[in-house]
PDB file of C-alpha atoms in Angstrom:
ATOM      1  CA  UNK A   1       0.000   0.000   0.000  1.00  0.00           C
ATOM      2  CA  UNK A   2       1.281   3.526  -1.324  1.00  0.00           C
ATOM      3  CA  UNK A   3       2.050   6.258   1.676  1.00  0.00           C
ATOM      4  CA  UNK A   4      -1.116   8.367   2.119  1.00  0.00           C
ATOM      5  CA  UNK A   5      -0.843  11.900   1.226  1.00  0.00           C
ATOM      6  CA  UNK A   6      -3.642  14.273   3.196  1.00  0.00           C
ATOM      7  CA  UNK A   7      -5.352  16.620   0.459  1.00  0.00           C
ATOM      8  CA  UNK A   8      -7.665  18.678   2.506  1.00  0.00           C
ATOM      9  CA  UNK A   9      -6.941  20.751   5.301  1.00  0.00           C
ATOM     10  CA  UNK A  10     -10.125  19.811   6.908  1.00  0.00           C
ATOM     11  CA  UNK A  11      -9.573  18.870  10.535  1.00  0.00           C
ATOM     12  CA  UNK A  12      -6.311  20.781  10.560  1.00  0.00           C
ATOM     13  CA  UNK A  13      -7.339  21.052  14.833  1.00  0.00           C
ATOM     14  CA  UNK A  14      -5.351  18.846  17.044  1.00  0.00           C
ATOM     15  CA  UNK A  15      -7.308  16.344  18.901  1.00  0.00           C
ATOM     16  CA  UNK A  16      -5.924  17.894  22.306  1.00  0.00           C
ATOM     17  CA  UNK A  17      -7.594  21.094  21.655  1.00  0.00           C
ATOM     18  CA  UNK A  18     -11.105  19.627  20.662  1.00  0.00           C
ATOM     19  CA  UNK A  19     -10.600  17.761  23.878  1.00  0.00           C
ATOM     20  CA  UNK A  20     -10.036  20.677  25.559  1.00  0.00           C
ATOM     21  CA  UNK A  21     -12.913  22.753  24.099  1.00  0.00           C
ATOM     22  CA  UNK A  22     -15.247  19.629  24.926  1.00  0.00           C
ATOM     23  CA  UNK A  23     -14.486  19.519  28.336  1.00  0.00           C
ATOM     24  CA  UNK A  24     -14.483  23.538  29.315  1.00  0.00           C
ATOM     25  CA  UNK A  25     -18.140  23.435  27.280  1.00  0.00           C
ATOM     26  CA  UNK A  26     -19.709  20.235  29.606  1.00  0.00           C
ATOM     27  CA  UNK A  27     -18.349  22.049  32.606  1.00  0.00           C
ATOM     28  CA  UNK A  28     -19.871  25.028  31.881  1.00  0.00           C
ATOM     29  CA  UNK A  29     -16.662  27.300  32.190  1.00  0.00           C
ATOM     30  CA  UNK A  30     -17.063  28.365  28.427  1.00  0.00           C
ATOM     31  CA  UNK A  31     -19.570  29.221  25.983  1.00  0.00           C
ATOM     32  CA  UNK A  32     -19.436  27.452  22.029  1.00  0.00           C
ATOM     33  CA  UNK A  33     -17.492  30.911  20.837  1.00  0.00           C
ATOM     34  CA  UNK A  34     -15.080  31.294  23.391  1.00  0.00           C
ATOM     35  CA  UNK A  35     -14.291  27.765  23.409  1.00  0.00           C
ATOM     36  CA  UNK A  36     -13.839  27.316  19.638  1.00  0.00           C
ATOM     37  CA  UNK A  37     -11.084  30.891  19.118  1.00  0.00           C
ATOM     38  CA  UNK A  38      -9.809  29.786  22.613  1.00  0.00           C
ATOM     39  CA  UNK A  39      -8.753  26.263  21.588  1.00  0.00           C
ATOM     40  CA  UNK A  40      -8.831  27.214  17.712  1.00  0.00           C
ATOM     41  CA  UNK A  41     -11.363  24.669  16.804  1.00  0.00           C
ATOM     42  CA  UNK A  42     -14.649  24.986  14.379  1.00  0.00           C
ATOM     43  CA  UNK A  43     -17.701  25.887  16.131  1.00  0.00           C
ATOM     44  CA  UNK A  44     -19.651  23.851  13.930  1.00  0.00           C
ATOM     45  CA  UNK A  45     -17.751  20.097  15.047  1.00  0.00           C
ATOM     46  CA  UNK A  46     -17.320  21.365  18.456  1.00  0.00           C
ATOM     47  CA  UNK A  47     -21.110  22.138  18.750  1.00  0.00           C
ATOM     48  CA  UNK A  48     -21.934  18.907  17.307  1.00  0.00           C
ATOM     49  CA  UNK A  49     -19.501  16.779  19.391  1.00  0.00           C
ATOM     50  CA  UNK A  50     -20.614  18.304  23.067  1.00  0.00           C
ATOM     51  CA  UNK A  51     -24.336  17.400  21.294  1.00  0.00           C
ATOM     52  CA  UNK A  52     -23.578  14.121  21.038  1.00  0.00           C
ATOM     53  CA  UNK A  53     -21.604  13.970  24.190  1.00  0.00           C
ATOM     54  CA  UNK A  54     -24.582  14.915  26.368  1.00  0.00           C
ATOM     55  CA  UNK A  55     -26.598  12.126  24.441  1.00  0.00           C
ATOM     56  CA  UNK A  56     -24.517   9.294  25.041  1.00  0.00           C
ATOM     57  CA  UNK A  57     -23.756   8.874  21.539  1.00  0.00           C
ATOM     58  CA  UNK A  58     -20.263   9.333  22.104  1.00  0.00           C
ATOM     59  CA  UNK A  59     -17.981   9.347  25.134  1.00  0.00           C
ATOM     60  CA  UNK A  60     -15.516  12.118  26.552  1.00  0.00           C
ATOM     61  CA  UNK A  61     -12.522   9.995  25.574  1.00  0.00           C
ATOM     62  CA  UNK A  62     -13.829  10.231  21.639  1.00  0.00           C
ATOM     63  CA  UNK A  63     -14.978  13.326  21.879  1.00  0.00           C
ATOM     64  CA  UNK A  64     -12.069  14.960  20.303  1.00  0.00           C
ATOM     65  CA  UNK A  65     -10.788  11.721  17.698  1.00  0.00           C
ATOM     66  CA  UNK A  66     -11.328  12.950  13.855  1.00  0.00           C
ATOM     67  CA  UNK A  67     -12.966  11.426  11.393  1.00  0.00           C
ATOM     68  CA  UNK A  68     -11.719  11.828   7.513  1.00  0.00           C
ATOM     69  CA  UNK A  69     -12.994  10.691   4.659  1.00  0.00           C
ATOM     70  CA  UNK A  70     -16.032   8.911   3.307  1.00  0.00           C
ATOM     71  CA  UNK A  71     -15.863   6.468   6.382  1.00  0.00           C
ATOM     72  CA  UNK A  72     -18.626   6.790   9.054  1.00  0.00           C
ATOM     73  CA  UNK A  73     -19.263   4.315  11.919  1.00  0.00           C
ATOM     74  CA  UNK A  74     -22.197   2.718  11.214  1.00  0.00           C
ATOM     75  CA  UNK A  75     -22.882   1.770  15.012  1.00  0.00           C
ATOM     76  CA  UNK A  76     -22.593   3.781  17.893  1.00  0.00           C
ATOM     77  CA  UNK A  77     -20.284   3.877  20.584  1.00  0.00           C
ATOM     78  CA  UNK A  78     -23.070   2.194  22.983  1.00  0.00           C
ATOM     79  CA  UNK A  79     -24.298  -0.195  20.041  1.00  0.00           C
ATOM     80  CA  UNK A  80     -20.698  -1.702  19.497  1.00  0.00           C
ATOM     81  CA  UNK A  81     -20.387  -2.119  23.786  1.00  0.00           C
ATOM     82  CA  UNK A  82     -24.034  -3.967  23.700  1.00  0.00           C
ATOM     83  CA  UNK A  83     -22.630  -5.648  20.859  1.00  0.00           C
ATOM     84  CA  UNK A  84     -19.652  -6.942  22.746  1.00  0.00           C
ATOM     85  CA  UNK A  85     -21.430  -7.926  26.024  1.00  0.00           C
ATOM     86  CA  UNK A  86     -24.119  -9.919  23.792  1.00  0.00           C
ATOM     87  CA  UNK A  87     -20.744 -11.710  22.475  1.00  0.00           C
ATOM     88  CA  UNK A  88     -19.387 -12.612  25.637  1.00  0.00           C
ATOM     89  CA  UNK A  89     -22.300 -13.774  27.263  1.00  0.00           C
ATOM     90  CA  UNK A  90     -22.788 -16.228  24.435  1.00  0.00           C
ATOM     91  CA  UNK A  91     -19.402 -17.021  24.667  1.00  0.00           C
ATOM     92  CA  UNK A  92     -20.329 -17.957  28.451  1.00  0.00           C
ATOM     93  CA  UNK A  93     -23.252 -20.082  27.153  1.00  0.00           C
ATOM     94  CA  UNK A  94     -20.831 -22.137  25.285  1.00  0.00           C
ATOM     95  CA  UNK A  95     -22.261 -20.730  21.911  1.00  0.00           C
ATOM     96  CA  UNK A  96     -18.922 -18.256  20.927  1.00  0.00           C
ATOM     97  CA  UNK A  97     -19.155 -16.331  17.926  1.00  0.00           C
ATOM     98  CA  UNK A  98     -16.973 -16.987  14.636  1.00  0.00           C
ATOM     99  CA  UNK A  99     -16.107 -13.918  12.910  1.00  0.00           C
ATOM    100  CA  UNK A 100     -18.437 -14.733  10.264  1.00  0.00           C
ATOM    101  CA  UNK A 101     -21.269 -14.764  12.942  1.00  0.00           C
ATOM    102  CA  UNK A 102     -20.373 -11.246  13.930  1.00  0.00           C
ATOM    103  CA  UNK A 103     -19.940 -10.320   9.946  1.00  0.00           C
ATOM    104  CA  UNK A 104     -23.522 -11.275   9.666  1.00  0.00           C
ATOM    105  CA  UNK A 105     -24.831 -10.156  12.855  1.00  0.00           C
ATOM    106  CA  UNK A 106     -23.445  -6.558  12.098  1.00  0.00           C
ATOM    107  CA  UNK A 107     -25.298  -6.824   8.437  1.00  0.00           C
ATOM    108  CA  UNK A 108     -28.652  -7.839  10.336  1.00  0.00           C
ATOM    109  CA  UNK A 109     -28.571  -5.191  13.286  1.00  0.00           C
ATOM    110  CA  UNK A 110     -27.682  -2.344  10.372  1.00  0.00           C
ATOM    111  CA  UNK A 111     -30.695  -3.737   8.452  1.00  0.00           C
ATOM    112  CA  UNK A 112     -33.073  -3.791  10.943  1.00  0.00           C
ATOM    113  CA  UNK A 113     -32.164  -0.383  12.727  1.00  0.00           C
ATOM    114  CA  UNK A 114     -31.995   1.437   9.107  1.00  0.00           C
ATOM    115  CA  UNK A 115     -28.511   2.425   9.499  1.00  0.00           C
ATOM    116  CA  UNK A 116     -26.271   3.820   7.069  1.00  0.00           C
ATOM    117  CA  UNK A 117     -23.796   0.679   5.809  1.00  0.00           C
ATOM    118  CA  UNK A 118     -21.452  -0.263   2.868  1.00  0.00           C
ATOM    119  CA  UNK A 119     -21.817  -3.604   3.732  1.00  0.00           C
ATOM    120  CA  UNK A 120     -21.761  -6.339   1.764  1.00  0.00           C
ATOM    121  CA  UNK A 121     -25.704  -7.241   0.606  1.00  0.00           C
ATOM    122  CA  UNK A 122     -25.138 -10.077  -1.323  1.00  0.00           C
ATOM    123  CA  UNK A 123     -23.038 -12.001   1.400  1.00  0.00           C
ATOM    124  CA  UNK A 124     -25.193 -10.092   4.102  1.00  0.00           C
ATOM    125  CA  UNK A 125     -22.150  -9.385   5.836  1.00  0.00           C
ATOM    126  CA  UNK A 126     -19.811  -6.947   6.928  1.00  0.00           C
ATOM    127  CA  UNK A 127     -16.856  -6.568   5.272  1.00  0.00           C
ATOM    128  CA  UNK A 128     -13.455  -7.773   6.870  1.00  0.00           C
ATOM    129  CA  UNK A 129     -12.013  -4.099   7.148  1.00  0.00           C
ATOM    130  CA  UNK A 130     -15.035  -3.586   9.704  1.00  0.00           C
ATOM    131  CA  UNK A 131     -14.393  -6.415  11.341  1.00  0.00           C
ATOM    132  CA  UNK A 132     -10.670  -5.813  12.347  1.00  0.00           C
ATOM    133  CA  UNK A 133     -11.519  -2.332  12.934  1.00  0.00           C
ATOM    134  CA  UNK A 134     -14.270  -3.647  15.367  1.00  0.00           C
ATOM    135  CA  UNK A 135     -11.366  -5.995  17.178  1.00  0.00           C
ATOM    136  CA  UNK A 136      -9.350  -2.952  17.184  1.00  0.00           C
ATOM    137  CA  UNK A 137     -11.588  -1.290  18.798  1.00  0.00           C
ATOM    138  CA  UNK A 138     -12.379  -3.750  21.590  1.00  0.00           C
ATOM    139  CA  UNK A 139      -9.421  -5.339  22.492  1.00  0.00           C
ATOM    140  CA  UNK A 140     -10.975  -7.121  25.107  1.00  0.00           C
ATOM    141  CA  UNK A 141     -12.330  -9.753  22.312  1.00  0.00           C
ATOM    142  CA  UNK A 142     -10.115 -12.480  21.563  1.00  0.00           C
ATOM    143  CA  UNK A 143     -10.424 -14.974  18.941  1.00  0.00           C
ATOM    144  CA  UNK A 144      -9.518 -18.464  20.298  1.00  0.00           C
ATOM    145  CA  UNK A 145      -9.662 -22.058  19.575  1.00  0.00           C
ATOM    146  CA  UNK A 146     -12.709 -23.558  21.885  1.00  0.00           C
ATOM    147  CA  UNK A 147     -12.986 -26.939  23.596  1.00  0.00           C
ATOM    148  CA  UNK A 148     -15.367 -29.563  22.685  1.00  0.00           C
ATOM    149  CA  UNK A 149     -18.052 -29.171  25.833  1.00  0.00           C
ATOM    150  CA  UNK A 150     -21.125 -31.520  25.920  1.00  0.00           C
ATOM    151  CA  UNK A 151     -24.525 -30.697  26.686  1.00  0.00           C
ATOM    152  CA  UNK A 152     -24.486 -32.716  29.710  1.00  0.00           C
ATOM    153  CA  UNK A 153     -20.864 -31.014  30.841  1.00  0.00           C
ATOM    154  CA  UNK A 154     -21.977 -27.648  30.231  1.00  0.00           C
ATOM    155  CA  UNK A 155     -25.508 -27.469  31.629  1.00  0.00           C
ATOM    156  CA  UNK A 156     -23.688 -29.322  34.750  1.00  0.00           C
ATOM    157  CA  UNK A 157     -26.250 -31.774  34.915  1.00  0.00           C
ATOM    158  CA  UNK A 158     -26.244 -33.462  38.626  1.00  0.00           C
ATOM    159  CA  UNK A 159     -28.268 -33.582  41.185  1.00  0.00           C
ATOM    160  CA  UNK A 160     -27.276 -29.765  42.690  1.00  0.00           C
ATOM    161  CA  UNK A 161     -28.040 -28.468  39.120  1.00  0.00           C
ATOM    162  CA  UNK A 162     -31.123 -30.187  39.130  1.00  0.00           C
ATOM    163  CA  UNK A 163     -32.674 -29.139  42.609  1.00  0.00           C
ATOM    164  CA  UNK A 164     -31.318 -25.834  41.345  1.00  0.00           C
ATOM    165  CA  UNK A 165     -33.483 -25.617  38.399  1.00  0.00           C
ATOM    166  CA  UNK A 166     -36.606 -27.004  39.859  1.00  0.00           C
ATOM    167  CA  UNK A 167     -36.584 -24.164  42.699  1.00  0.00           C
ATOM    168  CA  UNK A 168     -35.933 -21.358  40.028  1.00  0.00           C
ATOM    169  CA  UNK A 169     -38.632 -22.957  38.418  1.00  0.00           C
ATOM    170  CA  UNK A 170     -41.195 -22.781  41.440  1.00  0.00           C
ATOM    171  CA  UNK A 171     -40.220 -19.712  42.783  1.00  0.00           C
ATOM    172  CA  UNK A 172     -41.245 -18.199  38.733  1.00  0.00           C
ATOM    173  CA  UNK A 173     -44.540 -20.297  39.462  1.00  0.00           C
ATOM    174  CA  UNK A 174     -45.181 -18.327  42.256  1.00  0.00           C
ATOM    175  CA  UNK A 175     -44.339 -14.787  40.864  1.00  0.00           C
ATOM    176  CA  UNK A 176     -45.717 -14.581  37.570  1.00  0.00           C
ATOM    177  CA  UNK A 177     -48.818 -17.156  38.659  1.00  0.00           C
ATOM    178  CA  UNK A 178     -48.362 -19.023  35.389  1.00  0.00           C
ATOM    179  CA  UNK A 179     -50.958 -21.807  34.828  1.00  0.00           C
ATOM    180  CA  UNK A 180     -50.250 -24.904  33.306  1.00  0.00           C
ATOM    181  CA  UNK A 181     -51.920 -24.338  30.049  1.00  0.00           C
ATOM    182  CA  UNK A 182     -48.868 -21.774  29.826  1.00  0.00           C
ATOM    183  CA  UNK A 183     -45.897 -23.992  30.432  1.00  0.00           C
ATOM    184  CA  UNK A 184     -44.780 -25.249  27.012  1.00  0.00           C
ATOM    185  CA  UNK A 185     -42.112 -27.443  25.858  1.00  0.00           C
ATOM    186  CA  UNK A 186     -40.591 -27.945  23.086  1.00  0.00           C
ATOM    187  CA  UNK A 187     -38.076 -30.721  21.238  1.00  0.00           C
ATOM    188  CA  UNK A 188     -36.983 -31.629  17.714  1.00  0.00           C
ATOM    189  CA  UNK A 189     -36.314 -35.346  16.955  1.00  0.00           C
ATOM    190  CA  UNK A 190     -34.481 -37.076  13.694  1.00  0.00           C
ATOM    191  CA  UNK A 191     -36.590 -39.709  11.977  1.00  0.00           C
ATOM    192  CA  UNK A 192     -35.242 -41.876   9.467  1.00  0.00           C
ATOM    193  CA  UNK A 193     -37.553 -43.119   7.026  1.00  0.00           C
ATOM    194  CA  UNK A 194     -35.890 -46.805   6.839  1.00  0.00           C
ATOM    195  CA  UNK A 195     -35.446 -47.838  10.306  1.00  0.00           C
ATOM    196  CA  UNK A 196     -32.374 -49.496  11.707  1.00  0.00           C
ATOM    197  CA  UNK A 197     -33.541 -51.581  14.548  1.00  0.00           C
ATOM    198  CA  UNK A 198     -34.575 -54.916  13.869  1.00  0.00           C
ATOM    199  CA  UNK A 199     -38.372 -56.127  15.439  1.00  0.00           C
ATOM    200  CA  UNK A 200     -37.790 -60.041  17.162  1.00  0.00           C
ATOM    201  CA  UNK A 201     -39.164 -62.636  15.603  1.00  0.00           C
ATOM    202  CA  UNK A 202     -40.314 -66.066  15.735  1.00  0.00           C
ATOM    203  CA  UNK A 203     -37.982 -68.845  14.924  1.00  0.00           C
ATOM    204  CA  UNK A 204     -37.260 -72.295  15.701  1.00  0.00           C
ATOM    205  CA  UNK A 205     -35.436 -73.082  19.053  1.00  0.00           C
ATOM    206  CA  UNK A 206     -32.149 -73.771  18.448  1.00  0.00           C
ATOM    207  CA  UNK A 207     -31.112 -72.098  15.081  1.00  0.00           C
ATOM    208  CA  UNK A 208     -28.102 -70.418  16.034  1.00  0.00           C
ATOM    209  CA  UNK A 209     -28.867 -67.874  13.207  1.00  0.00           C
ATOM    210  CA  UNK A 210     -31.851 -66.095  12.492  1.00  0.00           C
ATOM    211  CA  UNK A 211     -32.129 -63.596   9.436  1.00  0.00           C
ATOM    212  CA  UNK A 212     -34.144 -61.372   7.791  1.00  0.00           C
ATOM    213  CA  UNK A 213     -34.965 -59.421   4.542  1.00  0.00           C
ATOM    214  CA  UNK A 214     -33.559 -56.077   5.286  1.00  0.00           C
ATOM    215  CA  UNK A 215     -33.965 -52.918   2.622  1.00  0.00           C
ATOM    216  CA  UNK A 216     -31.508 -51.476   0.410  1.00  0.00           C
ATOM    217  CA  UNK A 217     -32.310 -48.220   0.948  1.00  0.00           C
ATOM    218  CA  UNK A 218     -30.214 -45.993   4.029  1.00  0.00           C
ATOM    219  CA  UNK A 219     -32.659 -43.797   4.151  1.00  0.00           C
ATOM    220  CA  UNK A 220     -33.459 -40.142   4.506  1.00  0.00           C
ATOM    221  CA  UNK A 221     -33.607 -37.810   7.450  1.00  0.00           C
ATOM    222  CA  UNK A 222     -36.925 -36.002   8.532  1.00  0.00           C
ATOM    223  CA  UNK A 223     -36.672 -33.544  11.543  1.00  0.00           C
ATOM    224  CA  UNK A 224     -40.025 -33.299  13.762  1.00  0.00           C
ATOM    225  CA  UNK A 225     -40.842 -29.925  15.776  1.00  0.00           C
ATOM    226  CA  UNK A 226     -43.177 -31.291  18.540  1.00  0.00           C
ATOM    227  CA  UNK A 227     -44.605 -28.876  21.342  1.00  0.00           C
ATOM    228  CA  UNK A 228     -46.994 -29.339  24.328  1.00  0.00           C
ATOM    229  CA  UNK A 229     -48.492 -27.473  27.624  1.00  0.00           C
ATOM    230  CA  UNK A 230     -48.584 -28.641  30.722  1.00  0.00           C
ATOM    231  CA  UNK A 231     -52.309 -29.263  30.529  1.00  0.00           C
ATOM    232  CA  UNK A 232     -51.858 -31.805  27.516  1.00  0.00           C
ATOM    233  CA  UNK A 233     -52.615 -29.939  24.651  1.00  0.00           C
ATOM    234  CA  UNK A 234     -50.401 -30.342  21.642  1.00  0.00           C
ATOM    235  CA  UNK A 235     -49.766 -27.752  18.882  1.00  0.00           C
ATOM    236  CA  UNK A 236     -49.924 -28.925  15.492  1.00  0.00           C
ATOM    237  CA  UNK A 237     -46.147 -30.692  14.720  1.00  0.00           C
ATOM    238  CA  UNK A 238     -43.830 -28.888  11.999  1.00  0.00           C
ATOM    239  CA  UNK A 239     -42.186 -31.465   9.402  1.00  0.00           C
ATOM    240  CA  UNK A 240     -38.438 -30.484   7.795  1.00  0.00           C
ATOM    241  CA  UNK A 241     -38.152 -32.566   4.766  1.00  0.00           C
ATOM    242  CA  UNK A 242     -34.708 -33.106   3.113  1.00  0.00           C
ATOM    243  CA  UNK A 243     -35.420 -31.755   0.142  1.00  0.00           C
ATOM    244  CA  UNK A 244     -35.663 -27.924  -1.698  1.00  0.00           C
ATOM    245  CA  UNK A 245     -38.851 -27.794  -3.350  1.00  0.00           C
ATOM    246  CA  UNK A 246     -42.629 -28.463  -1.451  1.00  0.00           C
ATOM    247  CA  UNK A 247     -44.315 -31.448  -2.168  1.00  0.00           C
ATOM    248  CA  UNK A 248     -48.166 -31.304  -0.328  1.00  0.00           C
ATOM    249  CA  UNK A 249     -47.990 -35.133  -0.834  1.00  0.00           C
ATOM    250  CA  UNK A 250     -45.288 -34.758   2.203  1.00  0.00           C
ATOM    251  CA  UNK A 251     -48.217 -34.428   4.596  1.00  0.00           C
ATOM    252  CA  UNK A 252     -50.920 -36.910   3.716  1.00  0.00           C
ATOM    253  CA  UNK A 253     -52.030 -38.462   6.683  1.00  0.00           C
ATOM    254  CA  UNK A 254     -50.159 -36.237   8.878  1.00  0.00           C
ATOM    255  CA  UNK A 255     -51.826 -34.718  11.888  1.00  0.00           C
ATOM    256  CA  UNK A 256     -54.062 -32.262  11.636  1.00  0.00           C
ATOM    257  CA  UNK A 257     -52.759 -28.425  11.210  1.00  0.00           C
ATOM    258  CA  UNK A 258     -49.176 -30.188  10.698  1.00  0.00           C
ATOM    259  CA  UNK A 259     -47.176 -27.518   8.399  1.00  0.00           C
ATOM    260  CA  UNK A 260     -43.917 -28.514   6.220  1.00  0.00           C
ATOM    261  CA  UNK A 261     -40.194 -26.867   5.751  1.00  0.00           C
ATOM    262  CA  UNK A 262     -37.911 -28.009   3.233  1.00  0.00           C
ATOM    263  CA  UNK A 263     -34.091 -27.861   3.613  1.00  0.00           C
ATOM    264  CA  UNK A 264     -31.446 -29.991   1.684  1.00  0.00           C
ATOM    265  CA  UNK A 265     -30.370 -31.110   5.205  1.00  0.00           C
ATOM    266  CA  UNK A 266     -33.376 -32.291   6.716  1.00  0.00           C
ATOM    267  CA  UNK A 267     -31.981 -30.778   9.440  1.00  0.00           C
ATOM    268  CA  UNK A 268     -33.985 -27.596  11.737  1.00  0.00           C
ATOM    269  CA  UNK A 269     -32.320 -24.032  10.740  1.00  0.00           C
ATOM    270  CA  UNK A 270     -32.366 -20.739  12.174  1.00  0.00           C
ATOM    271  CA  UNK A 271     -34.697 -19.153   9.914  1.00  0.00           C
ATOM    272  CA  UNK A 272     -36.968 -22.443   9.816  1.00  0.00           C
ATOM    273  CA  UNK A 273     -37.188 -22.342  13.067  1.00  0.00           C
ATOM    274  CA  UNK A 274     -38.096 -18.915  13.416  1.00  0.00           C
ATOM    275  CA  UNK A 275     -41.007 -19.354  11.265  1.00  0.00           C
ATOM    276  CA  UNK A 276     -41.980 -21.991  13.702  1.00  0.00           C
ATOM    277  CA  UNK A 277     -41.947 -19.939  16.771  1.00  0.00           C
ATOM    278  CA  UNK A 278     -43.548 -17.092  14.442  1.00  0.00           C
ATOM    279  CA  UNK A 279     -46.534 -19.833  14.442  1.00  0.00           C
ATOM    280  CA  UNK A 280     -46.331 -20.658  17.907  1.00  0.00           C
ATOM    281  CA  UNK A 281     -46.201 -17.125  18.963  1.00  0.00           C
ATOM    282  CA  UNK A 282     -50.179 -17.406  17.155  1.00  0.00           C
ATOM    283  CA  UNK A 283     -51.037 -20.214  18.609  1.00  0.00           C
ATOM    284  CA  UNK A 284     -49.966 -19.723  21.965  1.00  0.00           C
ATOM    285  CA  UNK A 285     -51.140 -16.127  22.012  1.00  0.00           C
ATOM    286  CA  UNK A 286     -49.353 -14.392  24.901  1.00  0.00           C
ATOM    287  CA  UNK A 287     -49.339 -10.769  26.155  1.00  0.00           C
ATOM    288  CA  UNK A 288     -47.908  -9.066  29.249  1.00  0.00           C
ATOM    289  CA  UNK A 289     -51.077 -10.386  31.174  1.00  0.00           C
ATOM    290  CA  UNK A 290     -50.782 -13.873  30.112  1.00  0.00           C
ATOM    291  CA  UNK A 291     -47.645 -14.728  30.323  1.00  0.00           C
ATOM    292  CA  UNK A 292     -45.735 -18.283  29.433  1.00  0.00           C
ATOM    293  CA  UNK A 293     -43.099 -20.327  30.300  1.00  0.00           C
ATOM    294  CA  UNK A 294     -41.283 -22.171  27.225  1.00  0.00           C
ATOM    295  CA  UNK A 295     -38.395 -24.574  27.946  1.00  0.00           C
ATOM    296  CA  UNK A 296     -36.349 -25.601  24.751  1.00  0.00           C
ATOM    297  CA  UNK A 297     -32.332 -26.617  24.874  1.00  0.00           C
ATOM    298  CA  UNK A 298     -30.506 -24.896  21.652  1.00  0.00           C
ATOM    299  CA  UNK A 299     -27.242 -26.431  20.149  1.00  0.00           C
ATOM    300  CA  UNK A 300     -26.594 -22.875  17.959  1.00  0.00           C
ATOM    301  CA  UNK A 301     -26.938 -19.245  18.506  1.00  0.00           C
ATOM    302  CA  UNK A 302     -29.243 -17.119  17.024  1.00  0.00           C
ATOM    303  CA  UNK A 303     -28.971 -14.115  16.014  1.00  0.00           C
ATOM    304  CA  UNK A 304     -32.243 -12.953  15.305  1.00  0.00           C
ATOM    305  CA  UNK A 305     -35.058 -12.408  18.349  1.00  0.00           C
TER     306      UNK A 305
END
């Protein structure tokens, strides 16, 4: 890369005398005018960096860094920290982020909050100068190799963990008064369409081998979405079927309401999964009055709530 060569004398101001013209402003010892011939600074900047300032848009300590160029941040200074602390506490959860999760959850959170990006649409991520700007930025964030943890392991299941739970769980019982028609779970299970275990049969004592016509086929993998209340009723089970186009046939003799998703996998995804709880979110109807209690284990993060 060629040595830069500055072309404007915007911004001429050293940072030490915007930082001092921020700070006599805030303390009220001097007045926009004074401040900005005192410390030689623009009015204009230093008017609109004591604005933000008193927002909490931007701290003290960045009060006074410049900004050249077509680059803008596209987050605030708040929005990365939140951004961070969501990080970490996934992290804690045993669900760390790759840098391509925070690539893409940087593209989603500028999408949904309308902000002004030059991110990348057709990934749907940020770029990678962002990204090690955004390290830079919080050095605190590390990127390391994780250990393997099981479920078991890292929900510490034993009996401590256990008794644990079950008190949280009463003690929410007795605040929020939740009935049993609002406690739901919820639990996705693999089905393969050729089974593997073998039903006994009949044979003649003695034969020391017993066989069977087995088929051919190994079979596909269809992932069920099943959910339930406490009071026994069911909500109507979503079907992922390994395959990318819909086929109605899919759900002849299904049970009623039962409602199809189609991935090459056959495997639940983030967004499928979303349009699930989009559907139980309808069906289970709840408000700030009637509230409910839903217990489901993930395996991945996601991003989108």
């Amino acid at each position: 890369m060629g040595k830069y060569k500055r072309k404007s004398e915007r911004q001429s101001w050293s940072e030490v005398s915007m930082a001092n013209a921020v700070q006599e402003v805030l303390e009220g010892r001097m007045g926009y005018l004074k401040a900005s011939m005192e410390f030689g600074v623009p009015r204009s900047t230093l008017e609109g960096r004591v604005s933000k300032v008193r927002k909490g848009l931007l701290s003290r300590k960045n009060a006074a860094k410049k900004g050249l160029g077509r680059y803008k941040a596209v987050f605030t200074e708040k929005q990365e920290e939140e951004m961070v602390e969501h990080i970490l506490a996934m992290e804690n959860r045993l669900f760390g982020f790759t840098l391509k999760d925070l690539r893409k959850m940087a593209f989603d959170l500028a999408v949904r909050n309308k902000l002004t990006h030059q991110f990348n649409m057709e990934k749907k991520a940020a770029g990678k100068t962002w990204l090690y700007q955004f390290l830079k930025r919080h050095p605190k964030l590390s990127l390391r190799t994780p250990e393997p943890t099981s479920i078991a392991r890292a929900i510490g299941f034993n009996r401590s963990a256990v008794q644990k739970f079950f008190a949280l769980l009463s003690e929410i019982y007795k605040n929020y008064d939740i009935t049993p028609d609002n406690i739901y779970n919820v639990d996705e299970t693999g089905i393969m369409t050729v089974p593997k275990k073998r039903s006994k049969c009949l044979a003649l004592r003695g034969k020391k081998q017993v066989g069977c016509l087995s088929s051919g086929e190994r079979g596909v993998l269809v992932t069920a979405e099943t959910c339930m209340s406490a009071a026994g009723v069911f909500m109507p089970p979503m079907f992922v079927f390994p395959r990318e186009r819909a086929k109605p046939e899919f759900l002849d003799n299904a049970p009623p309401g039962s409602t199809a998703a189609y991935h090459s996998s056959g495997w639940m995804q983030t967004e499928i999964f979303l349009n699930w709880f989009k559907k139980f979110i309808s069906f289970s109807n709840p408000s700030k009055e009637n509230l409910f209690f839903f217990c489901w284990m993930v395996t991945q993060p996601i991003r989108k709530v």
